[in-house]
Every structure is written in structure tokens, then in C-alpha cells.
């Protein structure tokens, strides 16, 4: 006799939600690697952050949907579905992640852990002396379920992203970071406010209602 475990029920429910998700279907139709593209799209459309000709750094880039979205903003509209998948780019995209993924034409990818100095130095070398227009970060640690430990891991990644932005972002540049509601959230908002003149929390429609994730956007560094 087979016994249905709670985990099997949860996995089946998640799979059903995933298959019927309108953003999953839209991503498949428009050629995005994941529904996450529409989270960035909604943030960008609200704040007009990403424009052709910019230098954008994509942290936690796998599987590449955010870099795809930026690439399409940098490419001629007539060159493909929702923008160009290949061809000449008006702008520069540097992506980084622990996980490798299928290359995206024109995107400079660095494989490694953003928390490691050697990897961070690779990123700095790729950026060079060019000021960065926008840093987008969908980074998230592997969560343990222990709230205090998880919030500390999340905060560490945010702190590193802010530190990178402080050193490389244009004065009026922007930083987009994924965060999670719960322990430590208010402190992260205050951290953003300490470094940016404008801070906006955004929960995109493409972010599932059940998810605790939201995004903090900081625009205009205070120390520049």
C-alpha cells in the first residue's frame, strides 16, 4: 500500500501551480528561461531603470532570465520576439552566478561565488574603470529554515551587493536586490536608506503571493 506523504502532496501542489502559472506560460511563449524575467520587467517599467547604452551587472544570474530581459532592452526591437536574442548590443551586461548556465549572446558571464574575493576581483576586472549604471541582484542563499541563520545569510549578500554598488555605481545609478519579509527585513530597508537617496520596496505581480520575497530598489548613492 502506498502512503501519500506530506512532501509528495506539497511537491504535487507546487508542480500544479507551476504548470498553470500564467507567467510560466508567458515565459515559454516569449522565450525567457524563467518567469523571473517578469519580476524585473515590472520593476523596470515602474522605475525606468534600464536603458540602451548602459553597463548592467547581474548578480545571481542563473538561469539567465534577468540578463535576457536586459539584453532585449539593449537590442533592436525588430530583431526577435520581445527583442533580440542575438545580434548587436547597445550596452554591456556582466553576469555572475555560482551555477553555470547556457550562454547568452553578448553577455559576459563569470562563474563563481560572489562572496569570494577571487571571484569579486574577476568581476571588478570585467567592469574596469567604467561606472556601472544598474546592479540587479536575484541572489539568495540556500535557506536552512532557521530564521536567524537565514536572515544573517540574506543580509550578508545584501551588504556585499551594496558595497559593490558603492564602489562601482554611477552617482544616479540603481541597485535592485531580492530580499525576504521576516526577521531582519526592516534592518535591510534601513541599510538601503543609509546608502541611497531613494528607496522603494516593490512586490511584483509576477512574484507568487505565497512567497515572502520582495525587492528593494535603491537609486542615487548618498556618498557621491
Backbone as ProteinMPNN parsed JSONL, in Angstrom:
{"seq_chain_A": "XXXXXXXXXXXXXXXXXXXXXXXXXXXXXXXXXXXXXXXXXXXXXXXXXXXXXXXXXXXXXXXXXXXXXXXXXXXXXXXXXXXXXXXXXXXXXXXXXXXXXXXXXXXXXXXXXXXXXXXXXXXXXXXXXXXXXXXXXXXXXXXXXXXXXXXXXXXXXXXXXXXXXXXXXXXXXXXXXXXXXXXXXXXXXXXXXXXXXXXXXXXXXXXXXXXXXXXXXXXXXXXX", "coords_chain_A": {"N_chain_A": [[0.843, -1.202, 0.0], [0.597, 2.192, -0.917], [1.571, 5.13, 0.659], [0.647, 8.434, 0.847], [2.814, 10.991, 1.354], [3.372, 14.032, 3.2], [5.262, 15.656, 1.935], [5.151, 14.755, -0.711], [2.598, 15.575, -1.389], [2.922, 18.332, -1.188], [4.874, 18.773, -3.186], [3.42, 17.979, -5.436], [1.391, 19.882, -5.412], [2.909, 22.204, -5.793], [3.956, 21.691, -8.353], [1.609, 21.659, -9.846], [0.767, 24.321, -9.496], [2.898, 25.56, -10.765], [2.791, 24.642, -13.436], [0.347, 25.681, -14.262], [0.726, 28.354, -13.965], [0.414, 31.663, -15.103], [2.595, 33.304, -15.749], [4.669, 31.522, -16.132], [3.786, 30.253, -18.436], [3.783, 32.459, -20.143], [6.507, 33.079, -20.174], [7.503, 30.822, -21.48], [6.306, 31.173, -23.954], [7.425, 33.607, -24.811], [10.09, 33.121, -24.82], [11.741, 33.337, -22.57], [13.923, 32.205, -19.984], [12.984, 31.755, -17.451], [10.182, 32.562, -15.293], [10.985, 34.662, -13.76], [11.895, 36.785, -15.214], [9.789, 38.535, -15.593], [9.425, 39.717, -13.166], [11.6, 41.474, -12.934], [11.009, 42.978, -15.199], [8.608, 44.263, -14.47], [9.496, 45.843, -12.32], [11.352, 47.447, -13.653], [9.724, 48.75, -15.544], [8.202, 50.285, -13.849], [10.047, 52.03, -12.727], [11.839, 52.816, -14.661], [14.589, 52.017, -15.047], [16.46, 50.638, -16.685], [18.189, 51.217, -19.621], [19.082, 51.512, -23.122], [22.575, 51.361, -23.957], [23.718, 51.3, -21.454], [25.791, 50.043, -18.702], [25.26, 47.107, -17.142], [25.206, 45.087, -14.264], [24.595, 41.806, -13.392], [23.809, 40.001, -10.712], [23.761, 36.777, -9.271], [22.733, 35.381, -11.472], [21.817, 33.03, -12.802], [18.943, 31.213, -14.004], [19.421, 32.897, -16.146], [17.392, 34.625, -16.968], [17.009, 37.307, -16.169], [19.229, 38.575, -17.316], [18.595, 38.053, -19.957], [16.304, 39.677, -20.213], [17.439, 42.247, -19.885], [19.168, 42.222, -22.061], [17.384, 42.254, -24.176], [16.34, 44.769, -23.867], [18.498, 46.213, -24.676], [18.756, 45.689, -27.332], [17.767, 45.923, -30.837], [14.286, 46.343, -31.41], [13.072, 45.12, -33.552], [14.401, 42.798, -33.923], [13.672, 40.255, -33.0], [11.567, 38.012, -31.007], [9.966, 39.891, -28.636], [12.215, 41.422, -28.521], [15.771, 41.251, -29.204], [17.428, 38.114, -29.468], [19.851, 37.51, -30.378], [22.642, 39.168, -32.017], [23.744, 42.612, -32.557], [24.558, 44.536, -29.675], [23.487, 47.362, -27.819], [24.948, 48.315, -25.344], [26.257, 46.953, -22.228], [26.48, 43.859, -20.569], [27.236, 42.219, -17.65], [27.309, 39.206, -16.098], [26.944, 37.12, -13.184], [27.267, 34.088, -11.354], [26.961, 31.321, -9.046], [26.164, 28.994, -10.256], [26.486, 27.464, -13.41], [25.233, 28.329, -16.675], [23.482, 28.059, -19.822], [25.047, 29.89, -22.351], [24.437, 33.359, -23.116], [24.116, 35.309, -25.902], [26.423, 37.882, -26.208], [26.511, 38.456, -23.51], [28.66, 38.795, -20.83], [29.832, 36.335, -18.851], [30.571, 35.325, -15.528], [31.646, 32.664, -13.663], [31.163, 31.709, -10.408], [31.408, 32.267, -6.802], [30.004, 35.02, -5.377], [30.678, 35.86, -2.866], [33.311, 35.286, -2.504], [36.603, 36.548, -2.533], [38.327, 36.232, -4.748], [36.598, 35.776, -6.879], [35.068, 38.093, -6.81], [37.063, 39.882, -7.491], [37.472, 39.135, -10.147], [35.079, 40.064, -11.216], [35.353, 42.802, -10.738], [37.531, 43.326, -12.407], [36.373, 42.808, -14.889], [34.5, 44.854, -15.015], [36.166, 47.077, -14.843], [37.305, 50.427, -15.246], [34.923, 51.54, -15.841], [31.945, 53.224, -15.007], [29.15, 51.736, -13.384], [25.788, 51.453, -14.402], [23.427, 50.162, -13.491], [22.887, 47.756, -10.962], [21.691, 44.571, -10.671], [20.261, 42.205, -8.568], [19.419, 38.983, -7.978], [20.167, 37.285, -6.112], [20.152, 34.72, -3.648], [20.587, 32.976, -0.602], [21.081, 29.449, 0.12], [18.432, 28.341, 1.923], [18.025, 27.426, 5.318], [15.897, 27.113, 6.968], [16.081, 27.883, 9.518], [15.36, 30.724, 11.072], [16.922, 32.9, 12.147], [19.5, 32.29, 11.284], [19.14, 32.178, 8.493], [18.305, 34.823, 7.907], [20.609, 36.204, 8.522], [22.354, 35.249, 6.548], [21.096, 36.181, 4.242], [21.234, 38.952, 4.71], [23.994, 39.29, 4.603], [24.609, 38.869, 1.883], [23.2, 41.017, 0.767], [24.555, 43.17, 1.914], [27.069, 42.842, 0.698], [26.364, 43.302, -1.968], [25.542, 45.987, -1.825], [27.949, 47.143, -1.037], [29.514, 46.616, -3.31], [28.062, 48.167, -5.145], [28.458, 50.732, -4.056], [31.131, 51.125, -4.669], [31.245, 50.982, -7.438], [29.013, 51.979, -8.776], [27.32, 54.474, -10.739], [26.678, 57.901, -9.798], [23.915, 58.487, -9.929], [22.971, 55.97, -10.234], [21.346, 52.678, -9.991], [20.321, 50.092, -7.685], [19.012, 46.884, -7.495], [17.687, 44.547, -5.354], [16.882, 41.248, -4.3], [14.978, 40.464, -1.483], [13.66, 39.164, 1.65], [10.589, 39.123, 3.374], [10.286, 39.212, 6.882], [12.284, 38.178, 9.692], [14.776, 40.576, 10.163], [14.158, 42.082, 7.921], [13.302, 44.827, 8.131], [15.664, 45.99, 8.983], [17.238, 45.721, 6.709], [15.922, 47.436, 4.958], [16.487, 49.853, 6.249], [19.247, 49.829, 5.935], [19.473, 50.163, 3.171], [18.364, 52.721, 3.011], [20.303, 54.156, 4.303], [22.267, 54.318, 2.44], [21.23, 55.085, -0.053], [19.513, 57.671, -1.85], [16.901, 57.473, -2.737], [14.604, 55.01, -1.925], [12.806, 52.155, -2.689], [10.497, 49.696, -1.905], [9.346, 46.892, -3.675], [6.852, 44.633, -4.608], [6.517, 42.575, -7.052], [3.861, 41.665, -9.351], [4.402, 39.303, -10.605], [5.745, 37.879, -8.736], [5.106, 35.222, -6.652], [2.151, 35.048, -4.646], [2.275, 33.56, -2.299], [4.911, 33.612, -1.701], [7.578, 34.925, 0.304], [9.272, 36.683, -0.768], [10.451, 39.901, -1.783], [11.394, 42.987, -3.378], [14.018, 45.3, -3.018], [14.732, 48.535, -4.064], [17.263, 50.751, -4.664], [18.127, 54.058, -5.436], [20.433, 56.403, -6.571], [23.277, 57.164, -5.042], [24.188, 58.142, -1.771], [26.71, 58.928, -0.973], [28.044, 60.063, -3.058]], "CA_chain_A": [[0.0, 0.0, 0.0], [1.349, 3.425, -0.982], [1.096, 6.173, 1.557], [0.987, 9.779, 0.387], [3.469, 11.8, 2.383], [3.117, 15.474, 3.092], [6.177, 16.228, 0.947], [4.628, 14.441, -2.044], [1.452, 16.456, -1.614], [3.457, 19.68, -1.409], [5.506, 18.788, -4.498], [2.356, 17.907, -6.443], [0.719, 21.194, -5.412], [3.836, 23.162, -6.423], [4.015, 21.385, -9.778], [0.349, 22.112, -10.44], [0.828, 25.791, -9.532], [3.905, 25.952, -11.743], [2.307, 24.343, -14.794], [-0.788, 26.544, -14.595], [1.116, 29.743, -13.723], [0.384, 32.438, -16.346], [3.925, 33.842, -16.058], [5.435, 30.404, -16.678], [3.319, 30.101, -19.816], [4.245, 33.628, -20.901], [7.948, 32.923, -20.35], [7.697, 29.816, -22.522], [5.866, 31.776, -25.217], [8.295, 34.717, -25.216], [11.47, 32.677, -24.893], [12.525, 33.591, -21.36], [14.315, 30.966, -19.308], [12.155, 31.587, -16.261], [9.179, 33.591, -15.04], [11.633, 35.75, -13.028], [12.071, 37.93, -16.127], [8.657, 39.462, -15.468], [9.631, 40.482, -11.933], [12.471, 42.595, -13.305], [10.278, 43.792, -16.173], [7.663, 45.114, -13.749], [10.295, 46.83, -11.58], [11.93, 48.366, -14.635], [8.666, 49.58, -16.135], [7.753, 51.234, -12.82], [11.093, 52.991, -12.337], [12.64, 53.192, -15.842], [15.987, 51.874, -14.639], [17.346, 50.047, -17.687], [18.11, 51.915, -20.912], [20.173, 51.156, -24.034], [23.846, 52.047, -23.772], [24.183, 51.2, -20.079], [26.518, 48.894, -18.187], [24.435, 46.464, -16.112], [25.781, 43.903, -13.623], [23.535, 40.886, -12.969], [24.322, 39.098, -9.684], [22.837, 35.661, -9.078], [22.078, 35.475, -12.781], [21.241, 31.781, -13.321], [19.327, 30.602, -15.283], [19.704, 33.886, -17.178], [16.204, 35.364, -17.416], [17.195, 38.755, -15.985], [20.163, 39.007, -18.364], [17.815, 38.049, -21.199], [15.461, 40.869, -20.244], [18.307, 43.416, -20.125], [19.656, 42.114, -23.431], [16.312, 42.667, -25.08], [16.247, 46.232, -23.764], [19.68, 46.766, -25.339], [18.788, 45.256, -28.723], [16.687, 46.455, -31.673], [13.001, 45.67, -31.191], [12.661, 44.323, -34.706], [15.326, 41.68, -34.118], [13.25, 38.986, -32.427], [10.388, 38.025, -30.153], [10.164, 40.669, -27.425], [13.56, 41.968, -28.547], [16.718, 40.381, -29.887], [18.13, 37.062, -28.745], [21.211, 37.569, -30.909], [22.889, 40.392, -32.77], [24.489, 43.709, -31.947], [24.016, 45.097, -28.441], [23.804, 48.737, -27.433], [25.076, 48.241, -23.904], [27.129, 45.888, -21.729], [25.908, 43.068, -19.482], [28.153, 41.307, -16.975], [26.508, 38.347, -15.224], [27.73, 36.278, -12.275], [26.49, 33.142, -10.542], [27.56, 30.063, -8.601], [25.751, 27.946, -11.185], [26.689, 27.75, -14.828], [24.03, 28.205, -17.499], [23.717, 28.215, -21.256], [25.486, 31.258, -22.627], [23.543, 34.305, -23.786], [24.928, 36.079, -26.839], [26.752, 39.239, -25.808], [26.574, 38.585, -22.054], [29.923, 38.332, -20.234], [29.455, 35.562, -17.668], [31.607, 34.905, -14.584], [31.187, 31.553, -12.831], [31.789, 31.722, -9.094], [30.683, 32.716, -5.615], [30.166, 36.46, -5.172], [31.211, 36.076, -1.521], [34.746, 35.003, -2.51], [37.401, 37.677, -3.018], [38.876, 35.957, -6.078], [35.5, 35.951, -7.84], [34.761, 39.526, -6.801], [38.127, 40.54, -8.256], [37.164, 38.897, -11.565], [34.0, 40.98, -11.569], [35.928, 44.149, -10.777], [38.349, 43.416, -13.615], [35.46, 42.863, -16.039], [33.912, 46.205, -15.018], [37.246, 48.024, -15.106], [37.091, 51.793, -14.768], [33.62, 52.029, -16.307], [30.905, 53.308, -13.977], [28.003, 50.855, -13.618], [24.503, 52.152, -14.357], [22.455, 49.423, -12.674], [23.22, 46.428, -10.45], [20.475, 43.803, -10.367], [20.65, 41.032, -7.788], [18.401, 37.997, -7.62], [20.88, 36.335, -5.254], [19.534, 34.259, -2.403], [21.332, 31.833, -0.077], [20.316, 28.231, 0.399], [17.796, 28.579, 3.212], [18.058, 26.281, 6.227], [14.664, 27.05, 7.742], [16.355, 28.516, 10.813], [15.137, 32.111, 10.684], [18.027, 33.787, 12.5], [20.623, 31.952, 10.408], [18.794, 32.571, 7.122], [18.28, 36.281, 7.794], [22.01, 36.641, 8.531], [22.904, 34.931, 5.226], [20.488, 37.124, 3.296], [21.796, 40.276, 4.994], [25.385, 39.308, 4.141], [24.588, 39.052, 0.429], [22.754, 42.391, 0.501], [25.666, 44.05, 2.288], [28.081, 42.728, -0.346], [25.835, 43.966, -3.167], [25.596, 47.428, -1.564], [29.365, 47.517, -1.05], [29.921, 46.651, -4.715], [27.403, 49.333, -5.744], [29.141, 51.936, -3.57], [32.434, 51.257, -5.315], [31.211, 50.934, -8.907], [27.793, 52.544, -9.358], [27.235, 55.909, -11.023], [26.023, 58.673, -8.738], [22.458, 58.333, -10.028], [22.696, 54.583, -10.587], [20.35, 51.954, -9.206], [20.563, 48.732, -7.211], [17.804, 46.09, -7.253], [18.041, 43.346, -4.591], [15.829, 40.397, -3.746], [15.016, 40.278, -0.033], [12.523, 38.382, 2.12], [9.904, 39.624, 4.561], [10.531, 38.381, 8.06], [13.343, 38.658, 10.573], [15.855, 41.309, 9.511], [13.717, 42.866, 6.755], [13.308, 46.273, 8.42], [17.062, 46.412, 9.036], [17.715, 45.837, 5.331], [15.35, 48.684, 4.441], [17.276, 50.936, 6.833], [20.565, 49.777, 5.302], [19.304, 50.817, 1.865], [18.136, 54.159, 3.235], [21.567, 54.759, 4.726], [23.178, 54.451, 1.299], [20.578, 55.598, -1.259], [18.617, 58.815, -1.645], [15.541, 56.99, -2.974], [14.477, 53.582, -1.651], [11.444, 51.699, -2.967], [10.212, 48.263, -1.864], [8.385, 46.506, -4.712], [6.439, 43.225, -4.689], [5.935, 42.451, -8.395], [2.744, 40.725, -9.517], [4.966, 38.026, -11.035], [6.22, 37.176, -7.542], [3.951, 34.473, -6.148], [1.543, 35.575, -3.414], [2.71, 32.762, -1.151], [6.338, 33.833, -1.473], [7.952, 36.043, 1.185], [10.238, 37.549, -1.444], [10.115, 41.204, -2.332], [12.608, 43.575, -3.92], [14.355, 46.656, -2.601], [15.409, 49.294, -5.11], [17.903, 51.985, -4.203], [18.531, 54.908, -6.563], [21.195, 57.585, -6.204], [24.109, 56.957, -3.86], [24.301, 59.305, -0.892], [28.099, 59.318, -0.752], [28.649, 60.55, -4.31]], "C_chain_A": [[0.872, 1.242, 0.0], [0.717, 4.468, -0.071], [1.558, 7.516, 1.023], [1.6, 10.573, 1.533], [3.134, 13.26, 2.154], [3.98, 16.102, 2.008], [5.699, 15.956, -0.479], [3.443, 15.328, -2.386], [1.913, 17.874, -1.931], [4.072, 19.787, -2.789], [4.475, 18.771, -5.62], [1.627, 19.24, -6.555], [1.591, 22.233, -6.092], [3.877, 22.955, -7.925], [2.761, 21.865, -10.485], [0.324, 23.635, -10.564], [1.777, 26.265, -10.63], [3.387, 25.796, -13.173], [1.195, 25.297, -15.218], [-0.474, 28.035, -14.431], [1.143, 30.535, -15.033], [1.75, 32.998, -16.737], [4.859, 32.756, -16.58], [5.078, 30.212, -18.148], [3.817, 31.239, -20.7], [5.744, 33.543, -21.172], [8.258, 31.916, -21.459], [7.36, 30.399, -23.896], [6.871, 32.809, -25.73], [9.784, 34.377, -25.164], [12.338, 33.031, -23.707], [12.791, 32.272, -20.643], [13.551, 30.728, -18.015], [11.19, 32.757, -16.137], [9.77, 34.795, -14.317], [11.831, 36.986, -13.902], [10.991, 38.98, -15.921], [8.688, 40.233, -14.151], [10.491, 41.707, -12.239], [11.769, 43.539, -14.268], [9.329, 44.763, -15.462], [8.391, 46.207, -12.959], [10.833, 47.89, -12.525], [10.877, 49.292, -15.234], [8.152, 50.626, -15.14], [8.762, 52.352, -12.606], [11.998, 53.435, -13.49], [14.139, 53.148, -15.541], [16.921, 51.518, -15.793], [17.105, 50.676, -19.057], [19.272, 51.475, -21.794], [21.421, 51.992, -23.758], [24.445, 51.916, -22.384], [25.143, 50.026, -19.871], [25.718, 48.348, -17.014], [25.16, 45.231, -15.587], [24.649, 43.083, -13.018], [24.126, 39.867, -12.003], [23.299, 38.001, -9.386], [22.032, 35.429, -10.335], [21.378, 34.211, -13.266], [19.728, 31.701, -13.04], [19.497, 31.595, -16.435], [18.546, 34.756, -17.606], [16.369, 36.876, -17.262], [18.161, 39.316, -17.029], [19.472, 39.022, -19.726], [16.976, 39.311, -21.314], [16.288, 42.108, -20.56], [18.796, 43.411, -21.562], [18.603, 42.604, -24.428], [16.074, 44.177, -25.012], [17.383, 46.915, -24.537], [19.704, 46.496, -26.839], [17.629, 45.847, -29.51], [15.401, 45.657, -31.517], [12.612, 44.764, -32.357], [13.457, 43.025, -34.842], [14.904, 40.376, -33.463], [12.029, 39.14, -31.558], [10.694, 38.801, -28.871], [11.513, 41.352, -27.379], [14.503, 40.931, -29.129], [17.314, 39.334, -28.965], [19.585, 37.001, -29.188], [21.395, 38.897, -31.617], [23.561, 41.466, -31.937], [23.774, 44.268, -30.719], [24.416, 46.548, -28.282], [23.833, 48.776, -25.909], [25.948, 47.059, -23.517], [26.469, 45.188, -20.546], [26.987, 42.136, -18.948], [27.338, 40.524, -15.957], [27.407, 37.447, -14.397], [26.807, 35.329, -11.523], [27.36, 31.961, -10.142], [27.317, 28.946, -9.598], [25.993, 28.385, -12.621], [25.351, 27.662, -15.548], [24.385, 28.449, -18.953], [23.996, 29.674, -21.586], [24.408, 32.065, -23.352], [24.419, 35.213, -24.636], [25.153, 37.505, -26.328], [26.863, 39.462, -24.314], [27.888, 37.989, -21.548], [29.59, 37.644, -18.918], [30.671, 35.157, -16.849], [31.011, 33.827, -13.682], [31.915, 31.599, -11.495], [30.895, 32.299, -8.021], [31.008, 34.177, -5.34], [30.79, 36.782, -3.813], [32.728, 35.858, -1.448], [35.517, 36.146, -3.166], [37.909, 37.464, -4.44], [37.83, 36.171, -7.166], [35.12, 37.423, -7.945], [35.812, 40.302, -7.589], [37.952, 40.327, -9.754], [36.095, 39.862, -12.056], [34.528, 42.406, -11.691], [36.771, 44.367, -12.029], [37.484, 43.543, -14.861], [34.825, 44.255, -16.164], [34.966, 47.251, -15.387], [36.948, 49.389, -14.506], [35.723, 52.345, -15.155], [32.629, 52.114, -15.153], [29.695, 52.457, -14.361], [26.712, 51.654, -13.475], [23.521, 51.492, -13.402], [23.071, 48.094, -12.235], [21.902, 45.743, -10.106], [20.891, 42.519, -9.672], [19.437, 40.18, -7.421], [19.031, 36.927, -6.722], [20.051, 35.978, -4.028], [20.34, 33.071, -1.91], [20.455, 30.588, -0.035], [19.751, 28.351, 1.808], [17.722, 27.296, 4.037], [16.73, 26.069, 6.948], [14.829, 27.592, 9.146], [16.383, 30.022, 10.578], [16.328, 33.025, 10.964], [19.234, 33.567, 11.589], [20.368, 32.414, 8.975], [18.826, 34.076, 6.942], [19.698, 36.849, 7.778], [22.66, 36.387, 7.167], [22.384, 35.89, 4.161], [21.112, 38.509, 3.461], [23.23, 40.381, 4.477], [25.467, 39.541, 2.636], [24.184, 40.481, 0.055], [23.872, 43.383, 0.803], [26.761, 44.03, 1.228], [27.643, 43.445, -1.623], [25.894, 45.49, -3.009], [27.038, 47.922, -1.615], [29.895, 47.602, -2.48], [29.337, 47.886, -5.403], [28.093, 50.628, -5.323], [30.434, 52.2, -4.322], [32.372, 51.397, -6.831], [30.021, 51.644, -9.552], [27.964, 54.037, -9.664], [26.476, 56.614, -9.9], [24.512, 58.477, -8.747], [22.058, 56.908, -10.392], [21.719, 53.913, -9.644], [20.8, 50.556, -8.831], [19.225, 48.067, -6.92], [18.22, 44.803, -6.55], [16.805, 42.574, -4.161], [16.039, 40.264, -2.244], [13.78, 39.461, 0.363], [11.915, 39.047, 3.354], [10.13, 38.648, 5.717], [11.626, 38.996, 8.899], [14.444, 39.353, 9.776], [15.425, 42.188, 8.361], [13.811, 44.371, 7.003], [14.733, 46.817, 8.497], [17.658, 46.58, 7.633], [17.178, 47.1, 4.667], [16.151, 49.874, 4.956], [18.678, 50.989, 6.232], [20.525, 50.447, 3.932], [19.158, 52.328, 2.049], [19.399, 54.885, 3.671], [22.49, 55.047, 3.543], [22.569, 55.082, 0.052], [19.605, 56.725, -0.935], [17.151, 58.416, -1.827], [15.526, 55.486, -2.75], [13.021, 53.168, -1.847], [11.352, 50.185, -2.818], [9.129, 47.937, -2.893], [8.126, 45.011, -4.641], [5.773, 43.044, -6.058], [4.78, 41.447, -8.425], [3.257, 39.342, -9.9], [5.579, 37.235, -9.879], [5.016, 36.504, -6.885], [3.469, 35.024, -4.808], [2.051, 34.858, -2.169], [4.16, 33.034, -0.776], [6.583, 35.043, -0.582], [8.894, 37.015, 0.484], [9.614, 38.878, -1.836], [11.426, 41.794, -2.836], [12.781, 44.987, -3.388], [15.13, 47.309, -3.722], [15.965, 50.569, -4.491], [18.394, 52.774, -5.423], [19.254, 56.133, -6.034], [21.986, 57.403, -4.913], [24.282, 58.248, -3.069], [25.739, 59.81, -0.787], [28.792, 59.795, -2.013], [28.305, 62.009, -4.552]], "O_chain_A": [[1.787, 1.355, 0.815], [-0.5, 4.652, -0.043], [2.748, 7.706, 0.774], [0.958, 10.792, 2.56], [2.683, 13.665, 1.083], [3.522, 16.961, 1.254], [5.822, 16.814, -1.353], [3.297, 15.777, -3.522], [1.373, 18.534, -2.819], [3.835, 20.763, -3.5], [4.631, 19.458, -6.629], [1.285, 19.679, -7.654], [1.1, 23.049, -6.872], [3.839, 23.918, -8.691], [2.829, 22.411, -11.586], [-0.082, 24.178, -11.591], [1.501, 27.239, -11.33], [3.525, 26.694, -14.003], [1.107, 25.677, -16.386], [-1.317, 28.882, -14.726], [1.82, 30.13, -15.978], [2.037, 33.153, -17.924], [5.746, 33.038, -17.386], [5.953, 30.031, -18.994], [4.217, 31.028, -21.844], [6.204, 33.888, -22.261], [9.157, 32.129, -22.272], [8.058, 30.141, -24.877], [7.139, 32.883, -26.929], [10.634, 35.227, -25.428], [13.563, 33.026, -23.824], [11.982, 31.346, -20.694], [13.485, 29.594, -17.539], [11.352, 33.794, -16.779], [9.134, 35.847, -14.259], [11.925, 38.103, -13.393], [11.246, 40.177, -16.057], [8.053, 41.28, -14.027], [10.156, 42.827, -11.855], [11.914, 44.757, -14.167], [9.259, 45.941, -15.812], [7.952, 47.357, -12.933], [10.775, 49.084, -12.233], [11.122, 50.486, -15.408], [7.722, 51.71, -15.532], [8.383, 53.492, -12.334], [12.829, 54.327, -13.318], [14.857, 54.125, -15.756], [18.037, 52.031, -15.876], [15.991, 50.671, -19.581], [20.331, 51.106, -21.285], [21.339, 53.16, -23.381], [25.564, 52.372, -22.151], [25.29, 49.152, -20.725], [25.52, 49.038, -16.014], [25.668, 44.425, -16.367], [23.848, 43.592, -12.234], [24.861, 38.97, -12.417], [22.106, 38.278, -9.265], [20.809, 35.297, -10.289], [20.442, 34.297, -14.06], [19.283, 32.081, -11.957], [19.696, 31.183, -17.579], [18.697, 35.559, -18.527], [15.924, 37.641, -18.117], [17.939, 40.402, -17.565], [19.733, 39.899, -20.55], [16.932, 39.944, -22.368], [15.899, 42.925, -21.394], [18.841, 44.455, -22.213], [18.922, 43.287, -25.402], [15.653, 44.787, -25.995], [17.242, 48.05, -24.993], [20.569, 47.012, -27.547], [16.616, 46.233, -28.926], [15.431, 44.426, -31.495], [11.912, 43.768, -32.175], [13.222, 42.242, -35.763], [15.718, 39.457, -33.376], [11.509, 40.242, -31.381], [11.578, 38.415, -28.106], [11.93, 41.819, -26.319], [14.07, 39.842, -29.508], [17.664, 39.626, -27.821], [20.445, 36.502, -28.462], [20.444, 39.657, -31.798], [23.901, 41.258, -30.772], [22.556, 44.451, -30.718], [25.551, 46.923, -28.575], [22.876, 49.209, -25.266], [26.334, 46.257, -24.368], [25.962, 45.84, -19.633], [27.578, 41.359, -19.699], [26.743, 41.11, -15.053], [28.489, 37.055, -14.836], [25.711, 35.707, -11.107], [28.351, 31.641, -10.798], [28.154, 28.06, -9.77], [25.735, 29.53, -12.99], [24.434, 26.989, -15.075], [25.451, 28.978, -19.27], [23.275, 30.574, -21.155], [23.588, 31.523, -24.093], [25.363, 35.818, -24.129], [24.202, 38.236, -26.052], [27.266, 40.541, -23.88], [28.192, 36.825, -21.807], [29.122, 38.286, -17.978], [31.677, 34.702, -17.395], [29.997, 34.051, -13.021], [33.144, 31.534, -11.452], [29.783, 32.756, -8.285], [32.164, 34.525, -5.098], [31.366, 37.855, -3.632], [33.358, 36.205, -0.449], [35.13, 36.645, -4.223], [37.924, 38.395, -5.245], [38.138, 36.685, -8.242], [34.879, 37.935, -9.038], [35.486, 41.269, -8.277], [38.245, 41.221, -10.548], [36.185, 40.405, -13.156], [34.191, 43.125, -12.632], [36.739, 45.437, -12.637], [37.815, 44.292, -15.78], [34.638, 44.767, -17.268], [34.695, 48.185, -16.143], [36.41, 49.496, -13.404], [35.399, 53.488, -14.832], [32.492, 51.155, -14.393], [29.268, 52.455, -15.516], [26.56, 52.437, -12.537], [22.864, 52.164, -12.606], [23.695, 47.396, -13.033], [21.097, 46.275, -9.341], [21.786, 41.819, -10.146], [18.56, 40.598, -6.666], [18.508, 35.82, -6.588], [19.352, 36.815, -3.456], [20.745, 32.232, -2.715], [19.231, 30.674, -0.144], [20.505, 28.451, 2.776], [17.4, 26.226, 3.522], [16.464, 24.988, 7.474], [13.855, 27.746, 9.882], [17.313, 30.541, 9.96], [16.702, 33.835, 10.116], [19.902, 34.516, 11.177], [21.253, 32.968, 8.323], [19.323, 34.563, 5.927], [19.966, 37.847, 7.109], [23.431, 37.217, 6.685], [23.131, 36.349, 3.297], [21.472, 39.158, 2.479], [23.638, 41.428, 3.975], [26.297, 40.321, 2.169], [24.755, 41.078, -0.858], [24.106, 44.32, 0.039], [27.32, 45.074, 0.892], [28.446, 44.11, -2.278], [26.253, 46.2, -3.948], [27.318, 48.987, -2.165], [30.627, 48.529, -2.828], [30.032, 48.569, -6.155], [28.289, 51.522, -6.146], [30.792, 53.349, -4.581], [33.324, 51.873, -7.45], [30.03, 51.884, -10.759], [28.655, 54.759, -8.946], [25.726, 55.987, -9.151], [23.898, 58.32, -7.692], [20.926, 56.67, -10.814], [21.312, 54.487, -8.634], [21.559, 49.914, -9.559], [18.4, 48.614, -6.188], [19.024, 44.042, -7.089], [15.813, 43.153, -3.717], [17.147, 39.983, -1.788], [12.96, 39.111, -0.486], [12.63, 39.477, 4.259], [10.16, 37.431, 5.536], [11.87, 40.2, 8.828], [14.981, 38.785, 8.826], [16.231, 42.97, 7.857], [14.344, 45.105, 6.171], [14.986, 47.962, 8.123], [18.478, 47.468, 7.4], [17.887, 47.757, 3.905], [16.461, 50.794, 4.2], [19.233, 52.071, 6.04], [21.427, 51.204, 3.574], [19.766, 53.111, 1.319], [19.547, 56.085, 3.438], [23.375, 55.899, 3.622], [23.299, 55.563, -0.814], [18.961, 56.73, 0.115], [16.267, 58.951, -1.158], [16.344, 54.765, -3.32], [12.115, 53.75, -1.25], [12.048, 49.455, -3.524], [8.114, 48.629, -2.969], [9.063, 44.212, -4.617], [4.585, 43.332, -6.204], [4.732, 40.509, -7.629], [2.638, 38.33, -9.571], [5.894, 36.054, -10.03], [4.018, 37.163, -6.597], [4.266, 35.413, -3.954], [2.233, 35.472, -1.117], [4.588, 32.723, 0.336], [5.893, 36.057, -0.69], [9.274, 38.04, 1.049], [8.433, 38.968, -2.169], [12.47, 41.15, -2.726], [11.829, 45.765, -3.315], [16.066, 46.726, -4.269], [15.241, 51.355, -3.882], [19.004, 52.209, -6.331], [18.749, 56.824, -5.149], [21.426, 57.48, -3.819], [24.497, 59.316, -3.643], [25.961, 60.995, -0.537], [30.017, 59.918, -2.032], [28.727, 62.585, -5.555]]}, "name": "protein", "num_of_chains": 1, "seq": "XXXXXXXXXXXXXXXXXXXXXXXXXXXXXXXXXXXXXXXXXXXXXXXXXXXXXXXXXXXXXXXXXXXXXXXXXXXXXXXXXXXXXXXXXXXXXXXXXXXXXXXXXXXXXXXXXXXXXXXXXXXXXXXXXXXXXXXXXXXXXXXXXXXXXXXXXXXXXXXXXXXXXXXXXXXXXXXXXXXXXXXXXXXXXXXXXXXXXXXXXXXXXXXXXXXXXXXXXXXXXXXX"}
